[in-house]
Amino acid sequence: MNRNMLIYATFKTKEDQETTIAKLNGLFYKGEKIACIAERPQKDPFAEKRGKRSREGDQGNAKRAKHTDPAVQGLSPEERITRAIEPLKLLPYDQQLKRKQDWVSHELKQITSLLSRNTLVPPWLPKQKAANNGHVCELLDILESPTQDAYRIKNEYSIGPGPESSPEVTVGFRLGMYKEGCVTIVSPEKCSIVPESSRHVAKVFQDFLRQSEVQYFDEYTHLGYWQTLTVRTPVAGGCMAVVQMQPQKLTEVEVEAEIEALRKYFVDGPGKDSGITSMYLNFNLDRYKVNLKSYYHVCGETHLHEKLLGLTYRISPDSFFQVNTAATERLYTTICDWCD
């Protein structure tokens, strides 16, 4: 069978799968007869890992500890998440740049190699490689960022269970990937590239969740609501918090109740000193067919503003903007210099 003619489809229920197979089997498409087969579902990686740990017990814990990366042995979850978010943090900045330059050089040589294997090799390629140290084009040195700490003006935090030492609902970064069986969330308090104002908002929102009766969204069971918190803190000032929920079967009335709960907590309650100047509630509508809007304005300003090379940009809750303003200004300035 030609694998290029295979299509995989995923269904929410077995009934949907069986109905689709019955309707498609035997139909013809572009002269080919369609044959549908029910494939065995892939095991959920988190469930598989959890089951394995349960079976192995203490012996498995000892085995995992033995094979843990020595670089993270003995580190707290907060220190481990910092290593994951800032993998080059322990190197001096000039060595970080050299490491990145080497990575880019390697990837560019890979691209050059692919071009060389093409049956229609461009006649200019050998000359370019000879002139540019084996690269298809000139590779300039990486420019230093004017700021190396607390520069991320946009941070997206996950919401979920904390580490075993503190399993309550936590707002922060995930310690590993779901496909590796990890759903643990760790506080960003020791991540130096995240501004203190952003980390503070994450902590205050975490306090809100811990007193809320509405549960966070469980990646394994797909139950619950609170999913992510995105915090924007532009250099020009202001702070926007965008809270994402899974809508499940919420009605407009229930949504308004949650908006009022957020407004009460962050305008008049314990969260009024969080520094938030704009807040939105966002619903992930990709998976659910519900009669809801994507964004609901909760409180504060409707937009933020950021200055870049003398220009002022209006930032919406769903707009794209570079996360390092100072480095972006240097990038655009360099491009302007090339154009002069």
Coordinates of C-alpha atoms in Angstrom, one line a residue:
M1 CA 0.0 0.0 0.0
N2 CA 1.2 3.5 -0.9
R3 CA 1.6 5.2 2.5
N4 CA 1.2 8.6 0.8
M5 CA -2.4 7.6 0.3
L6 CA -3.1 6.9 4.0
I7 CA -5.2 9.3 6.1
Y8 CA -5.5 9.0 9.9
A9 CA -8.6 10.5 11.6
T10 CA -9.2 10.9 15.3
F11 CA -12.7 10.7 16.8
K12 CA -14.1 11.7 20.2
T13 CA -16.2 8.5 20.6
K14 CA -16.2 5.0 19.3
E15 CA -19.7 5.6 17.9
D16 CA -18.4 8.5 15.8
Q17 CA -15.6 6.3 14.5
E18 CA -18.0 3.4 13.6
T19 CA -20.4 5.7 11.8
T20 CA -17.7 7.3 9.7
I21 CA -16.2 3.9 8.7
A22 CA -19.7 2.7 7.7
K23 CA -20.3 5.8 5.5
L24 CA -16.8 5.9 3.8
N25 CA -16.1 2.2 3.2
G26 CA -16.5 1.3 -0.4
L27 CA -16.8 4.9 -1.8
F28 CA -14.5 5.9 -4.6
Y29 CA -12.2 8.9 -4.6
K30 CA -10.3 9.9 -7.8
G31 CA -10.7 6.3 -9.1
E32 CA -9.6 4.6 -5.9
K33 CA -11.8 2.6 -3.6
I34 CA -11.7 3.8 0.0
A35 CA -11.1 1.2 2.6
C36 CA -11.4 2.2 6.3
I37 CA -9.9 0.3 9.2
A38 CA -10.3 0.9 12.9
E39 CA -6.8 1.5 14.2
R40 CA -5.9 0.7 17.8
P41 CA -5.6 3.9 19.8
Q42 CA -2.2 4.9 21.0
K43 CA -1.7 4.6 24.8
D44 CA -1.9 7.9 26.7
P45 CA 1.8 8.6 27.7
F46 CA 0.8 10.1 31.1
A47 CA -1.4 7.2 32.0
E48 CA 1.2 4.7 30.8
K49 CA 3.9 6.3 32.9
R50 CA 1.7 6.6 36.0
G51 CA 0.7 2.9 35.7
K52 CA 4.4 1.9 35.3
R53 CA 5.4 3.8 38.5
S54 CA 2.5 2.2 40.4
R55 CA 3.7 -1.2 39.4
E56 CA 7.4 -0.6 40.1
G57 CA 6.8 1.0 43.5
D58 CA 10.0 1.9 45.6
Q59 CA 12.2 -0.2 43.3
G60 CA 11.2 2.0 40.4
N61 CA 11.9 5.2 42.3
A62 CA 15.4 4.0 43.2
K63 CA 16.0 3.1 39.5
R64 CA 14.8 6.5 38.3
A65 CA 16.9 8.3 40.8
K66 CA 20.0 6.3 39.7
H67 CA 19.5 7.4 36.1
T68 CA 18.6 11.1 36.8
D69 CA 20.7 13.6 35.0
P70 CA 23.6 14.4 37.4
A71 CA 23.2 18.1 36.4
V72 CA 19.8 18.3 38.2
Q73 CA 20.3 15.8 41.0
G74 CA 19.6 17.5 44.4
L75 CA 18.1 20.6 42.8
S76 CA 14.7 21.9 43.9
P77 CA 11.8 21.9 41.3
E78 CA 12.3 25.7 41.0
E79 CA 16.0 25.3 40.2
R80 CA 15.2 22.5 37.7
I81 CA 12.6 24.6 35.8
T82 CA 15.1 27.4 35.6
R83 CA 17.6 25.0 33.9
A84 CA 14.9 24.0 31.5
I85 CA 13.7 27.5 30.7
E86 CA 17.3 29.0 30.6
P87 CA 19.5 26.1 29.6
L88 CA 22.6 28.3 29.1
K89 CA 22.2 30.4 32.2
L90 CA 25.3 29.0 34.0
L91 CA 27.5 30.1 31.1
P92 CA 29.0 33.6 30.8
Y93 CA 27.1 35.6 28.2
D94 CA 29.9 35.6 25.6
Q95 CA 30.0 31.8 25.8
Q96 CA 26.2 31.7 25.4
L97 CA 26.5 33.6 22.2
K98 CA 29.3 31.4 20.9
R99 CA 27.2 28.3 21.6
K100 CA 24.2 29.8 19.7
Q101 CA 26.5 30.8 16.9
D102 CA 27.8 27.2 16.6
W103 CA 24.2 25.9 16.5
V104 CA 23.2 28.3 13.7
S105 CA 26.4 27.4 11.8
H106 CA 25.6 23.7 12.1
E107 CA 22.0 24.2 10.8
L108 CA 23.1 26.4 7.9
K109 CA 25.6 23.7 6.9
Q110 CA 22.8 21.1 7.0
I111 CA 20.8 23.3 4.6
T112 CA 23.8 23.7 2.4
S113 CA 24.3 19.9 2.4
L114 CA 20.7 19.3 1.3
L115 CA 21.1 21.8 -1.6
S116 CA 24.3 20.0 -2.6
R117 CA 22.5 16.7 -2.9
N118 CA 19.8 18.2 -5.1
T119 CA 19.8 16.8 -8.6
L120 CA 19.7 20.3 -9.9
V121 CA 22.6 21.8 -8.0
P122 CA 22.7 25.6 -8.4
P123 CA 25.8 26.6 -10.4
W124 CA 26.6 29.3 -7.8
L125 CA 26.6 26.9 -4.8
P126 CA 30.3 25.7 -4.9
K127 CA 31.5 29.3 -5.1
Q128 CA 29.2 30.4 -2.2
K129 CA 30.5 27.5 0.0
A130 CA 34.1 28.3 -0.7
A131 CA 33.6 32.0 0.1
N132 CA 31.5 31.4 3.3
N133 CA 33.2 28.6 5.3
G134 CA 31.0 25.9 3.9
H135 CA 27.8 27.8 4.2
V136 CA 25.4 28.6 1.4
C137 CA 25.5 32.3 2.4
E138 CA 27.4 34.6 4.7
L139 CA 26.8 34.0 8.4
L140 CA 27.2 37.2 10.5
D141 CA 28.0 37.1 14.3
I142 CA 25.0 37.1 16.6
L143 CA 24.4 40.5 18.1
E144 CA 24.3 40.9 21.8
S145 CA 21.0 41.7 23.5
P146 CA 21.1 45.0 25.4
T147 CA 19.3 43.2 28.2
Q148 CA 19.8 39.7 29.4
D149 CA 17.6 39.6 32.5
A150 CA 13.8 40.2 33.0
Y151 CA 13.4 41.0 29.3
R152 CA 10.4 38.7 28.5
I153 CA 7.5 41.1 28.2
K154 CA 5.1 38.2 27.4
N155 CA 5.0 35.0 29.5
E156 CA 2.5 32.1 29.1
Y157 CA 2.0 30.1 32.3
S158 CA 0.4 26.7 32.5
I159 CA -2.0 25.8 35.3
G160 CA -2.0 22.4 37.0
P161 CA -0.7 20.4 39.9
G162 CA 2.5 21.5 41.6
P163 CA 5.4 19.2 42.5
E164 CA 4.9 16.3 45.0
S165 CA 6.2 18.5 47.8
S166 CA 3.4 21.0 47.1
P167 CA 0.7 19.4 44.9
E168 CA -1.8 22.2 45.1
V169 CA -2.9 24.0 41.9
T170 CA 0.1 26.0 40.7
V171 CA 0.6 28.7 38.0
G172 CA 4.0 28.4 36.3
F173 CA 6.0 26.4 33.8
R174 CA 5.6 22.7 33.1
L175 CA 8.6 20.7 34.3
G176 CA 8.5 18.3 31.3
M177 CA 6.4 17.3 28.3
Y178 CA 3.1 15.5 28.4
K179 CA 4.4 12.9 26.0
E180 CA 7.0 12.1 28.7
G181 CA 4.3 11.6 31.2
C182 CA 4.8 14.9 33.1
V183 CA 2.1 17.4 34.1
T184 CA 3.8 19.0 37.0
I185 CA 3.8 22.8 37.1
V186 CA 6.5 24.7 38.9
S187 CA 6.6 28.3 40.0
P188 CA 8.6 30.8 37.8
E189 CA 10.0 32.6 40.9
K190 CA 13.6 31.8 40.1
C191 CA 13.5 32.4 36.3
S192 CA 15.6 35.5 35.8
I193 CA 14.4 36.2 32.3
V194 CA 10.9 36.7 33.6
P195 CA 10.2 40.2 35.1
E196 CA 9.3 40.3 38.8
S197 CA 6.0 42.0 37.9
S198 CA 5.0 39.1 35.8
R199 CA 6.0 36.5 38.4
H200 CA 4.0 38.5 40.9
V201 CA 0.8 38.3 38.8
A202 CA 1.3 34.6 38.4
K203 CA 1.5 34.2 42.2
V204 CA -1.6 36.4 42.8
F205 CA -3.6 34.4 40.3
Q206 CA -2.4 31.2 41.9
D207 CA -3.8 32.5 45.2
F208 CA -7.1 33.2 43.4
L209 CA -7.3 29.7 42.0
R210 CA -6.6 28.1 45.3
Q211 CA -9.7 29.8 46.8
S212 CA -11.9 29.2 43.8
E213 CA -14.4 26.4 43.6
V214 CA -13.8 26.1 39.8
Q215 CA -11.2 23.4 39.1
Y216 CA -8.2 23.7 36.8
F217 CA -8.2 21.8 33.5
D218 CA -6.8 18.3 33.9
E219 CA -4.7 17.3 30.9
Y220 CA -5.3 13.6 31.6
T221 CA -9.0 13.5 32.3
H222 CA -9.9 16.6 30.2
L223 CA -12.1 17.8 33.1
G224 CA -12.0 21.2 34.6
Y225 CA -11.6 24.7 33.3
W226 CA -8.6 26.9 34.1
Q227 CA -5.9 26.2 31.6
T228 CA -3.3 29.0 31.1
L229 CA -2.4 32.5 32.2
T230 CA -0.7 34.9 29.7
V231 CA 0.9 38.0 31.2
R232 CA 2.1 40.9 29.1
T233 CA 4.3 43.5 30.8
P234 CA 5.6 46.0 28.1
V235 CA 8.5 48.3 28.9
A236 CA 6.3 51.3 28.4
G237 CA 4.2 50.2 31.3
G238 CA 0.9 48.5 32.2
C239 CA 0.1 44.8 32.6
M240 CA -2.3 42.6 30.8
A241 CA -3.5 39.3 32.1
V242 CA -5.3 36.9 29.7
V243 CA -6.8 33.9 31.4
Q244 CA -7.7 30.9 29.2
M245 CA -10.4 28.4 30.2
Q246 CA -11.8 25.3 28.5
P247 CA -15.5 26.1 28.1
Q248 CA -16.8 22.5 28.6
K249 CA -20.5 23.2 28.7
L250 CA -20.5 26.6 30.3
T251 CA -23.5 28.9 29.5
E252 CA -23.3 32.7 29.1
V253 CA -24.8 33.1 32.6
E254 CA -22.1 30.9 34.1
V255 CA -19.4 32.8 32.1
E256 CA -20.7 36.1 33.5
A257 CA -20.5 34.6 37.0
E258 CA -16.8 33.8 36.5
I259 CA -16.1 37.2 35.0
E260 CA -17.7 38.8 38.1
A261 CA -15.7 36.5 40.4
L262 CA -12.5 37.6 38.6
R263 CA -13.5 41.3 38.7
K264 CA -14.4 41.1 42.4
Y265 CA -11.1 39.5 43.3
F266 CA -8.8 41.7 41.2
V267 CA -10.6 45.0 41.4
D268 CA -11.8 45.2 45.0
G269 CA -10.4 42.1 46.6
P270 CA -7.0 40.5 47.5
G271 CA -5.7 40.8 44.0
K272 CA -6.3 44.6 43.6
D273 CA -2.6 45.3 44.2
S274 CA -1.4 42.7 41.6
G275 CA -0.4 45.4 39.1
I276 CA -2.9 44.2 36.5
T277 CA -4.2 47.1 34.4
S278 CA -6.1 45.0 31.8
M279 CA -7.7 41.6 32.1
Y280 CA -9.4 39.3 29.6
L281 CA -11.0 35.9 29.9
N282 CA -10.3 33.7 26.8
F283 CA -12.0 30.5 25.8
N284 CA -10.3 27.7 23.8
L285 CA -13.1 27.0 21.3
D286 CA -11.2 24.6 19.0
R287 CA -12.4 21.5 20.8
Y288 CA -15.9 22.6 21.9
K289 CA -19.0 23.7 20.0
V290 CA -20.4 26.3 22.4
N291 CA -22.1 29.6 21.9
L292 CA -19.4 31.7 23.5
K293 CA -17.0 34.5 22.3
S294 CA -13.3 33.9 22.2
Y295 CA -12.5 36.9 24.4
Y296 CA -14.4 38.6 27.3
H297 CA -13.1 41.9 28.7
V298 CA -13.0 41.5 32.5
C299 CA -11.6 44.9 33.8
G300 CA -9.2 47.7 33.2
E301 CA -8.0 49.0 29.9
T302 CA -8.9 47.3 26.6
H303 CA -5.3 47.5 25.2
L304 CA -1.7 48.1 26.2
H305 CA 0.9 50.2 24.4
E306 CA 4.6 49.6 23.7
K307 CA 7.2 52.0 22.2
L308 CA 9.6 50.8 19.6
L309 CA 12.1 53.2 17.9
G310 CA 9.9 56.2 18.6
L311 CA 6.7 54.5 17.4
T312 CA 3.9 53.5 19.7
Y313 CA 2.1 50.2 19.1
R314 CA -1.2 49.2 20.5
I315 CA -1.2 45.6 21.9
S316 CA -4.4 43.5 21.9
P317 CA -4.9 40.4 24.0
D318 CA -4.3 38.2 20.9
S319 CA -1.7 40.3 19.0
F320 CA 1.9 39.2 18.3
F321 CA 4.7 41.4 19.6
Q322 CA 8.4 40.5 20.1
V323 CA 9.1 39.4 23.7
N324 CA 12.4 41.3 24.0
T325 CA 11.8 45.0 23.2
A326 CA 15.4 46.2 23.5
A327 CA 16.7 43.4 21.3
T328 CA 14.0 44.0 18.7
E329 CA 15.0 47.7 18.5
R330 CA 18.6 46.6 17.9
L331 CA 17.5 44.1 15.2
Y332 CA 15.4 46.7 13.3
T333 CA 18.2 49.3 13.7
T334 CA 20.6 46.9 12.1
I335 CA 18.2 46.3 9.2
C336 CA 17.8 50.0 8.7
D337 CA 21.5 50.5 8.6
W338 CA 21.8 47.8 5.9
C339 CA 19.2 49.7 3.8
D340 CA 20.9 53.1 4.0

